[in-house]
CSV table of C-alpha atoms in Angstrom, one decimal:
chain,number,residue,atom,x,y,z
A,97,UNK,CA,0.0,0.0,0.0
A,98,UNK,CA,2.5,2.1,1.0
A,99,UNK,CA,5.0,1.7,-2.2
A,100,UNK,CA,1.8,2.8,-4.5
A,101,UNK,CA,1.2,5.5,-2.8
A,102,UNK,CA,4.7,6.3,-2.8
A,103,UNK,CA,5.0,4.9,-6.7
A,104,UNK,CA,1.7,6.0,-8.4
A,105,UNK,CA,1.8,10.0,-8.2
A,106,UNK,CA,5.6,9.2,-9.7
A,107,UNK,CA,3.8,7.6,-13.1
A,108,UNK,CA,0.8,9.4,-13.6
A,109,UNK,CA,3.3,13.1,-12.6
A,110,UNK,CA,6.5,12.1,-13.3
A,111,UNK,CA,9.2,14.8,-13.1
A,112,UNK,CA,10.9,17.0,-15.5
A,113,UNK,CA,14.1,15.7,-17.1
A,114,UNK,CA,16.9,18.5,-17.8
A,115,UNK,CA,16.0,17.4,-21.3
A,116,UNK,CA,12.5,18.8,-20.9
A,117,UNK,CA,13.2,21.8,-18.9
A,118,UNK,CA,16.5,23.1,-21.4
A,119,UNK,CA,14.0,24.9,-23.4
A,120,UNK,CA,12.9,27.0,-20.9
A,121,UNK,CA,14.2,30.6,-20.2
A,122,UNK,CA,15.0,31.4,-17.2
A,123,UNK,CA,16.2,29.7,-13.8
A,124,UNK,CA,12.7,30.7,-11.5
A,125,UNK,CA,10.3,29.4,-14.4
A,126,UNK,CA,12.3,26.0,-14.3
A,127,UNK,CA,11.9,25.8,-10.9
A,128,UNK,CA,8.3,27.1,-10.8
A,129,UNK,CA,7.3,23.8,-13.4
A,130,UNK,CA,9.1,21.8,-11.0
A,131,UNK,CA,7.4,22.9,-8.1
A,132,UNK,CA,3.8,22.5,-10.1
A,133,UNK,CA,4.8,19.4,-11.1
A,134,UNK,CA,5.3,18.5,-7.0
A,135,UNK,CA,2.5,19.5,-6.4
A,136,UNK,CA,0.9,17.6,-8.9
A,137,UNK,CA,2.4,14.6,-7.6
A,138,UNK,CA,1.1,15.3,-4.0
A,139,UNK,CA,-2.8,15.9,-5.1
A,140,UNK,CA,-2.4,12.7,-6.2
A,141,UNK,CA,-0.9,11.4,-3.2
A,142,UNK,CA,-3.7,13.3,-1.3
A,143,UNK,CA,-6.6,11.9,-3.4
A,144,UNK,CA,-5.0,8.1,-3.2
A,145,UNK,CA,-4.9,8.5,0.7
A,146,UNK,CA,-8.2,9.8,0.9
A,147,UNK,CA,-9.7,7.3,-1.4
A,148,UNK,CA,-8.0,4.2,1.1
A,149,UNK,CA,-9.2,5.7,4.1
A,150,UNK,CA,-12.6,5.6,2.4
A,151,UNK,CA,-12.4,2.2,1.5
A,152,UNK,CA,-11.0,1.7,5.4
A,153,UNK,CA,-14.4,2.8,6.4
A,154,UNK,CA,-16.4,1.0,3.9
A,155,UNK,CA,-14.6,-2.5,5.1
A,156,UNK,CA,-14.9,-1.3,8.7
A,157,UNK,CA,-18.5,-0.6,8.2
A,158,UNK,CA,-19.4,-3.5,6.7
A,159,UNK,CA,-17.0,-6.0,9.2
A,160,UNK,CA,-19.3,-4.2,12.0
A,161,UNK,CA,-22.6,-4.7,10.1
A,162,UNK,CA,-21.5,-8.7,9.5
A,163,UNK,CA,-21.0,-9.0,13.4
A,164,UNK,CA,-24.1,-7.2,14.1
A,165,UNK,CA,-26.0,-9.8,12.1
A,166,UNK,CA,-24.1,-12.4,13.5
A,167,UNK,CA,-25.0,-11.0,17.1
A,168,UNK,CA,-28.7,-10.5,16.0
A,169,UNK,CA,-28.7,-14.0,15.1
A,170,UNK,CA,-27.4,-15.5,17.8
A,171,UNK,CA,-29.9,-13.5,20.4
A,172,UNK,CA,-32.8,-14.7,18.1
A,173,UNK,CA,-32.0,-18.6,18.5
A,174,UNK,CA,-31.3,-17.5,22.3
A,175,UNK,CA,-34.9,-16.3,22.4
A,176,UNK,CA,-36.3,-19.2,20.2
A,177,UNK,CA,-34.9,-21.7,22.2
A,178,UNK,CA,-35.9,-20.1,25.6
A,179,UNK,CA,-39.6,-19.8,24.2
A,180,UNK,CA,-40.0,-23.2,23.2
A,181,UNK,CA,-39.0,-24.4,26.2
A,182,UNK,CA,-41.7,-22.5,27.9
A,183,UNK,CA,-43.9,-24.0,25.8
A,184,UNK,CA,-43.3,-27.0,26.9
A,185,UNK,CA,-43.7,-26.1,30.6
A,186,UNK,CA,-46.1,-27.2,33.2
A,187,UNK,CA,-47.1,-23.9,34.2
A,188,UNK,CA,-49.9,-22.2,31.9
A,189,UNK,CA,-48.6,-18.9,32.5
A,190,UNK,CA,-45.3,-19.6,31.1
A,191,UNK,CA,-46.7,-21.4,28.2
A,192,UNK,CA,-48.7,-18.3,27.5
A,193,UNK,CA,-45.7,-16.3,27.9
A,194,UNK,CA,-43.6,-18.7,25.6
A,195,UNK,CA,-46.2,-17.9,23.0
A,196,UNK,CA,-45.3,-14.4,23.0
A,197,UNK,CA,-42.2,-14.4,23.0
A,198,UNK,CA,-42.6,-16.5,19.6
A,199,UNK,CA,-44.5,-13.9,18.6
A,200,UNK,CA,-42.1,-11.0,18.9
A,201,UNK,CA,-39.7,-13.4,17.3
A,202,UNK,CA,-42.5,-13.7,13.9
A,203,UNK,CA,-42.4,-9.6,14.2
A,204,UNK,CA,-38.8,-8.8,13.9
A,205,UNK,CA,-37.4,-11.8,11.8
A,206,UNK,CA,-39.6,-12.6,8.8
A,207,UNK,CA,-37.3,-15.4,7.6
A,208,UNK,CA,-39.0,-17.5,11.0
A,209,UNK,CA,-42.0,-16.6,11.1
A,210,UNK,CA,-43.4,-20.0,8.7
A,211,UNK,CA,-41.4,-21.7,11.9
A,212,UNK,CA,-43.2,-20.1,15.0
A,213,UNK,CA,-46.8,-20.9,12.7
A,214,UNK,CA,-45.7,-24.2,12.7
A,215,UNK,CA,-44.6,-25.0,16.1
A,216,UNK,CA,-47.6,-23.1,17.2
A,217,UNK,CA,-49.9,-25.1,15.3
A,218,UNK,CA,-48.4,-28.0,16.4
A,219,UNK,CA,-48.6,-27.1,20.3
A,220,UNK,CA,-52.3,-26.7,19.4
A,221,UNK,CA,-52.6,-30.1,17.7
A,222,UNK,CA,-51.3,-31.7,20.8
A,223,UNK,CA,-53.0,-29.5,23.7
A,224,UNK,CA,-56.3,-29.4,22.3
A,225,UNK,CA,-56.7,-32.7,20.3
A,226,UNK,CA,-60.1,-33.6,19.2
A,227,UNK,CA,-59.7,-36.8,17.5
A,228,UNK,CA,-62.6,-37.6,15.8
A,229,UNK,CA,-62.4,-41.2,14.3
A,230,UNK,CA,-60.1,-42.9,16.9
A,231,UNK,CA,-61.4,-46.0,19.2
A,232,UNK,CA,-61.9,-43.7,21.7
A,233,UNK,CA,-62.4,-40.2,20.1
A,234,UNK,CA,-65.1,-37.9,21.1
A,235,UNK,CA,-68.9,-37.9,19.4
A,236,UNK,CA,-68.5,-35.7,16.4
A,237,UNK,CA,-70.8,-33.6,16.4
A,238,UNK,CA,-71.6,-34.4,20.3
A,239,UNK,CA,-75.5,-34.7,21.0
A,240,UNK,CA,-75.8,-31.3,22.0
A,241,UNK,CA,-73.5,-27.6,22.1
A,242,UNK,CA,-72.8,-27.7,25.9
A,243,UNK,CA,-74.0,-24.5,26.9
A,244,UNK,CA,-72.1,-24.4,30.4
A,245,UNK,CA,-68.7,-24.5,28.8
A,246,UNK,CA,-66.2,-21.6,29.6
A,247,UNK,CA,-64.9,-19.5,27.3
A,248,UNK,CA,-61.4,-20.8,25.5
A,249,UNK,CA,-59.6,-18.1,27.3
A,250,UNK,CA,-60.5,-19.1,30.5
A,251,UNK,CA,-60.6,-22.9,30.1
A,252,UNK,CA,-57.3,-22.7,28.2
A,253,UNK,CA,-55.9,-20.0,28.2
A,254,UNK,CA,-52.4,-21.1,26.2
A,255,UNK,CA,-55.0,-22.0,23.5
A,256,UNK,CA,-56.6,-19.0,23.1
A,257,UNK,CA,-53.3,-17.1,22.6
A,258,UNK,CA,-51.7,-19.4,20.4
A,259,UNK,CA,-54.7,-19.0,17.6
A,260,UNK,CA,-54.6,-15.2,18.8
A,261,UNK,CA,-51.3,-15.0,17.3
A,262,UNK,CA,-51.7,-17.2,14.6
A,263,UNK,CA,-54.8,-15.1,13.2
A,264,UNK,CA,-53.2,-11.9,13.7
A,265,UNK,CA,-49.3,-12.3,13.5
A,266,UNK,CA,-48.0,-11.3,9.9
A,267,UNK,CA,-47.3,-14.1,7.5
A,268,UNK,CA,-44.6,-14.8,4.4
A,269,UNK,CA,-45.7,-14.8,0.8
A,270,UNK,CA,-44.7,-18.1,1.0
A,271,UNK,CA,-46.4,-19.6,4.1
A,272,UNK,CA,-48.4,-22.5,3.9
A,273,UNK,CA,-51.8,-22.8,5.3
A,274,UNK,CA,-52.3,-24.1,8.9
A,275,UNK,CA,-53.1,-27.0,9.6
A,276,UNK,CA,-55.5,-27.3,12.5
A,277,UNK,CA,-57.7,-30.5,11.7
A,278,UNK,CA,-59.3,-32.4,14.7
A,279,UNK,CA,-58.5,-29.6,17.2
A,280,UNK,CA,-60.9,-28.6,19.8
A,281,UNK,CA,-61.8,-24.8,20.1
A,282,UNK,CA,-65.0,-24.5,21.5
A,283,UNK,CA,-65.6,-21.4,22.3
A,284,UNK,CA,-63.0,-19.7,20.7
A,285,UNK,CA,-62.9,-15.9,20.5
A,286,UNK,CA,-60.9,-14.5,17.0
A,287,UNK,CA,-62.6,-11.5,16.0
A,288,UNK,CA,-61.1,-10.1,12.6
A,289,UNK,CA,-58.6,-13.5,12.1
A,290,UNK,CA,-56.9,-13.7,9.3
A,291,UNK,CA,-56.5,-17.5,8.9
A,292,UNK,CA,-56.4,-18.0,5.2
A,293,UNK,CA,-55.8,-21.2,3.7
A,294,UNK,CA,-56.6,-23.1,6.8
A,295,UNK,CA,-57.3,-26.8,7.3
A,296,UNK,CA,-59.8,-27.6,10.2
A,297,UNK,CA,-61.4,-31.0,9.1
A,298,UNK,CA,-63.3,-32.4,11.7
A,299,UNK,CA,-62.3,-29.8,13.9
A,300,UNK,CA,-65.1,-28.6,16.7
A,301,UNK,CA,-65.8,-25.0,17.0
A,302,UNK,CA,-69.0,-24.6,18.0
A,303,UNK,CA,-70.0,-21.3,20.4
A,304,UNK,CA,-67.3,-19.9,18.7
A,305,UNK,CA,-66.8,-16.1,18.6
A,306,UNK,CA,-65.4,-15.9,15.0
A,307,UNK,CA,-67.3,-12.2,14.1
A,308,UNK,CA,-64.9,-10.9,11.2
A,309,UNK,CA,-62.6,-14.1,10.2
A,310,UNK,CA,-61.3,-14.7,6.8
A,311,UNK,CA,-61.3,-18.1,6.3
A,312,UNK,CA,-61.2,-18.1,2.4
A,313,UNK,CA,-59.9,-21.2,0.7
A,314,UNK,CA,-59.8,-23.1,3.7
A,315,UNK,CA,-60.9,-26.5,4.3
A,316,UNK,CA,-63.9,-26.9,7.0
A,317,UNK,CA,-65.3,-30.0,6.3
A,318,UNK,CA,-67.6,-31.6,9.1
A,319,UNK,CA,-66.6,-28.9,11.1
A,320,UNK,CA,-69.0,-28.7,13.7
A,321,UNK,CA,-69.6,-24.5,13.6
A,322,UNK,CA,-72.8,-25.1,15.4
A,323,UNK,CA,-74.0,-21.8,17.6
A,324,UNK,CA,-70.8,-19.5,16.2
A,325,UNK,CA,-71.4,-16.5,15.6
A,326,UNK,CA,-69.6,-15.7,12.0
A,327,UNK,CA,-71.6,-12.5,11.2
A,328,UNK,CA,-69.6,-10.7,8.3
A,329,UNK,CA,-67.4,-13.2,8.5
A,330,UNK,CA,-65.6,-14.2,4.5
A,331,UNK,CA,-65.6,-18.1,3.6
A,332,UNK,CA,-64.8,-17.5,0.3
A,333,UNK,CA,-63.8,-20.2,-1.9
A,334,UNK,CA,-64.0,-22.8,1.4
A,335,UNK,CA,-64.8,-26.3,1.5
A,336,UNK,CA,-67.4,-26.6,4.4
A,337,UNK,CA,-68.9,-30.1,2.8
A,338,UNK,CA,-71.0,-31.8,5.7
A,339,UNK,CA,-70.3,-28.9,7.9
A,340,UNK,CA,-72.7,-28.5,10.9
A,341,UNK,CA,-73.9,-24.5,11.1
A,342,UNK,CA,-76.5,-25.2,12.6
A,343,UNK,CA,-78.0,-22.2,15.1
A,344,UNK,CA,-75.3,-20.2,13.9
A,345,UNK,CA,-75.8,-16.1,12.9
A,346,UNK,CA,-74.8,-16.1,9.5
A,347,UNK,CA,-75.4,-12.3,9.2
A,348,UNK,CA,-73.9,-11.0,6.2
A,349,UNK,CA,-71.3,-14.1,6.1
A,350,UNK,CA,-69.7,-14.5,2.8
A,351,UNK,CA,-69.8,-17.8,1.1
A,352,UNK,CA,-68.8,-16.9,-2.3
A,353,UNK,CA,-68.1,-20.3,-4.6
A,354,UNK,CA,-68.0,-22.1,-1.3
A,355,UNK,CA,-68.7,-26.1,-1.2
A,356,UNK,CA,-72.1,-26.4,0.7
A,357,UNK,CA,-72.7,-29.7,-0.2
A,358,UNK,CA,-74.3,-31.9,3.1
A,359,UNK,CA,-73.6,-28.5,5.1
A,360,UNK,CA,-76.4,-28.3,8.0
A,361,UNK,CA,-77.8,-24.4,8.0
A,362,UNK,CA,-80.6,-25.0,9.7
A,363,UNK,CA,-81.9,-22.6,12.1
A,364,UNK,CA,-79.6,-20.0,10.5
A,365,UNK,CA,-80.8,-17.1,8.8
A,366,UNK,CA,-79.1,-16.1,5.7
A,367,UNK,CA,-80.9,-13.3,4.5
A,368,UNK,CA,-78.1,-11.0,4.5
A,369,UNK,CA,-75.5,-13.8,3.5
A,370,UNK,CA,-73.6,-13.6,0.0
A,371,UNK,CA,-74.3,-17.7,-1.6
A,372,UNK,CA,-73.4,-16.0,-5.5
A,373,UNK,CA,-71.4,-19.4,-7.1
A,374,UNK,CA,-71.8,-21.6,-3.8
A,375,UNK,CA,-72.6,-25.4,-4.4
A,376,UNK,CA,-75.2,-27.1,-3.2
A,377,UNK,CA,-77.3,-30.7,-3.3
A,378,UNK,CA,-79.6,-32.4,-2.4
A,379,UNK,CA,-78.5,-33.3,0.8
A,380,UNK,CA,-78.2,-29.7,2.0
A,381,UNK,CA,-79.9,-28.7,5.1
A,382,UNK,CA,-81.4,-25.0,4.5
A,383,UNK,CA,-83.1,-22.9,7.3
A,384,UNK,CA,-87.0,-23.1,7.3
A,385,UNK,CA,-88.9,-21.2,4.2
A,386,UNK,CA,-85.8,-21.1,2.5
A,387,UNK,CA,-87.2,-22.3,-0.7
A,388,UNK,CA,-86.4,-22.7,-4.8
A,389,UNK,CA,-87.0,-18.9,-4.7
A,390,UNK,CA,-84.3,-18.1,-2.4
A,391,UNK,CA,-81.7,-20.4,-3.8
A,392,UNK,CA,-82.4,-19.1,-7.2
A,393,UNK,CA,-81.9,-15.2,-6.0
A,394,UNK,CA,-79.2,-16.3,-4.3
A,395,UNK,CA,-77.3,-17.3,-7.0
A,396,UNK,CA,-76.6,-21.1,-5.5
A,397,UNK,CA,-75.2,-23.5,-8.0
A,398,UNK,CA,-77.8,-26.5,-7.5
A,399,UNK,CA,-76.0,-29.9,-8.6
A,400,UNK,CA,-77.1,-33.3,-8.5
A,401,UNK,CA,-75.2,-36.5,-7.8
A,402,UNK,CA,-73.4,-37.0,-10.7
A,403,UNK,CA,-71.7,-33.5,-10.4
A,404,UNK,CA,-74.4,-31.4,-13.3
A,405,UNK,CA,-75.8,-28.8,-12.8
A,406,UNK,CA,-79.5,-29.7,-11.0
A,407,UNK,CA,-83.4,-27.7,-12.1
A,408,UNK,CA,-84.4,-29.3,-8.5
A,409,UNK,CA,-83.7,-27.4,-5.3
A,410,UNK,CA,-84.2,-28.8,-1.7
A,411,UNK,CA,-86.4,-27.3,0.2
């Protein structure tokens, strides 16, 4: 570094040989050529110095922003690791606090946050399994809604969080829908969720508080939503084939191209509900009076058993 310096200003300013100066008259304009020649030589030396002190700062700048993300990283799989194992503690409070903390983590580094979705929907799997179809898995639907039965937040609290932050946290362009089959979250309250793409098969949410979700393109089927209250809630585009909805306020509930094949509405009024492009058949249960009328307004796509279109409507 230092012999460029020291040779560079030399080749781009080199100095005057006697042979170039012997044409010039007079001893002080010699030496005033010479000087400005010099001088030459040290701008050059001046702008080289400044130009590797630059470059100094640039590598400094960017060694100190590699060991900041180094550092960041390191505190964030500190944090993750300390969260999940409050997840896994006996203590509700520090599960619930554990959840949190995975939240944070989903706000400040986007590159996790299809992780903490995915841990958190599998701590929900396994603390609130509803596992319809097993030897000895519940009744789905059960008999009757139980009426008594507290609130998700107070019941389970860790439960209720976990879907908080799962319907509210941002999400990656590239996330993949949850997966939340067989889970049980009765009583459940997500007002405005954003769960998107979401698989709840044989899940139970009845008395849920779902006012506001966007469910669109998610998969409900035999889902028992019997008693929720999804007023202005958007199904678009959702598979809810065999659903149970029944009792449920439907109050300006979007089911747009939805699959209501074998879904239960009855007792539901769906006067204010959008049905433009939603598929029905024969064995779909529709609230009382709801007749060939209503389903032809509605813009319901009537189909029979073979999949074509159908001129018969079930009233």
């Amino acid at each position: 570094m230092l012999g460029a310096l020291t040779l560079l200003p030399h080749l781009l300013y080199p100095p005057l040989t006697d042979t170039q100066l012997s044409g010039v008259k007079g001893a002080d304009t010699r030496i005033q050529l010479q000087q400005a020649q010099s001088q030459l030589q040290n701008n050059a030396r001046s702008t080289l110095l400044q130009a590797v002190a630059g470059l100094l700062v640039v590598a400094g700048a960017v060694a100190t922003w590699r060991q900041v993300q180094v550092n960041r990283e390191g505190q964030i799989t500190e944090r993750f690791t300390r969260a999940v194992d409050q997840l896994g503690s006996d203590n509700t409070d520090v599960r619930v606090g554990g959840i949190y903390a995975l939240r944070r983590i989903a706000d400040n580094s986007p590159s996790d946050r299809n992780t903490v979705q995915f841990i958190l929907g599998a701590f929900i799997r396994t603390h609130a399994a509803w596992p319809v179809g097993m030897p000895d898995g519940p009744e789905h639907p059960t008999t009757a809604v139980d009426q008594h039965l507290p609130w998700l937040h107070v019941r389970a609290p860790d439960i209720q969080t976990a879907m908080e932050v799962l319907g509210n946290s941002p999400t990656s362009p590239e996330a993949r829908g949850l997966y939340l089959s067989r889970v049980d979250l009765r009583s459940v309250q997500l007002d405005g969720a954003r769960l998107i793409g979401t698989q709840l098969r044989h899940a139970n949410l009845a008395r849920a508080w779902l006012r506001g979700i966007r469910l669109d393109h998610s998969d409900l089927k035999s889902t028992d939503l019997r008693q929720a209250n999804l007023e202005n809630a958007s199904l678009v585009e959702s598979n809810l084939r065999g659903a149970h909805l029944e009792g449920a306020t439907l109050r300006g509930t979007d089911f747009s191209r939805a699959d209501l094949r074998g879904t239960d509405l009855r007792g539901t009024n769906l006067a204010d509900a959008t049905l433009v492009g939603a598929l029905a058949d024969a064995t779909t249960a529709w609230p009382l009076n709801f007749d060939t009328n209503h389903l032809r307004r509605s813009g319901i796509r009537l189909i029979n058993d073979e999949g074509e279109p159908s001129n018969t409507a079930n009233e």
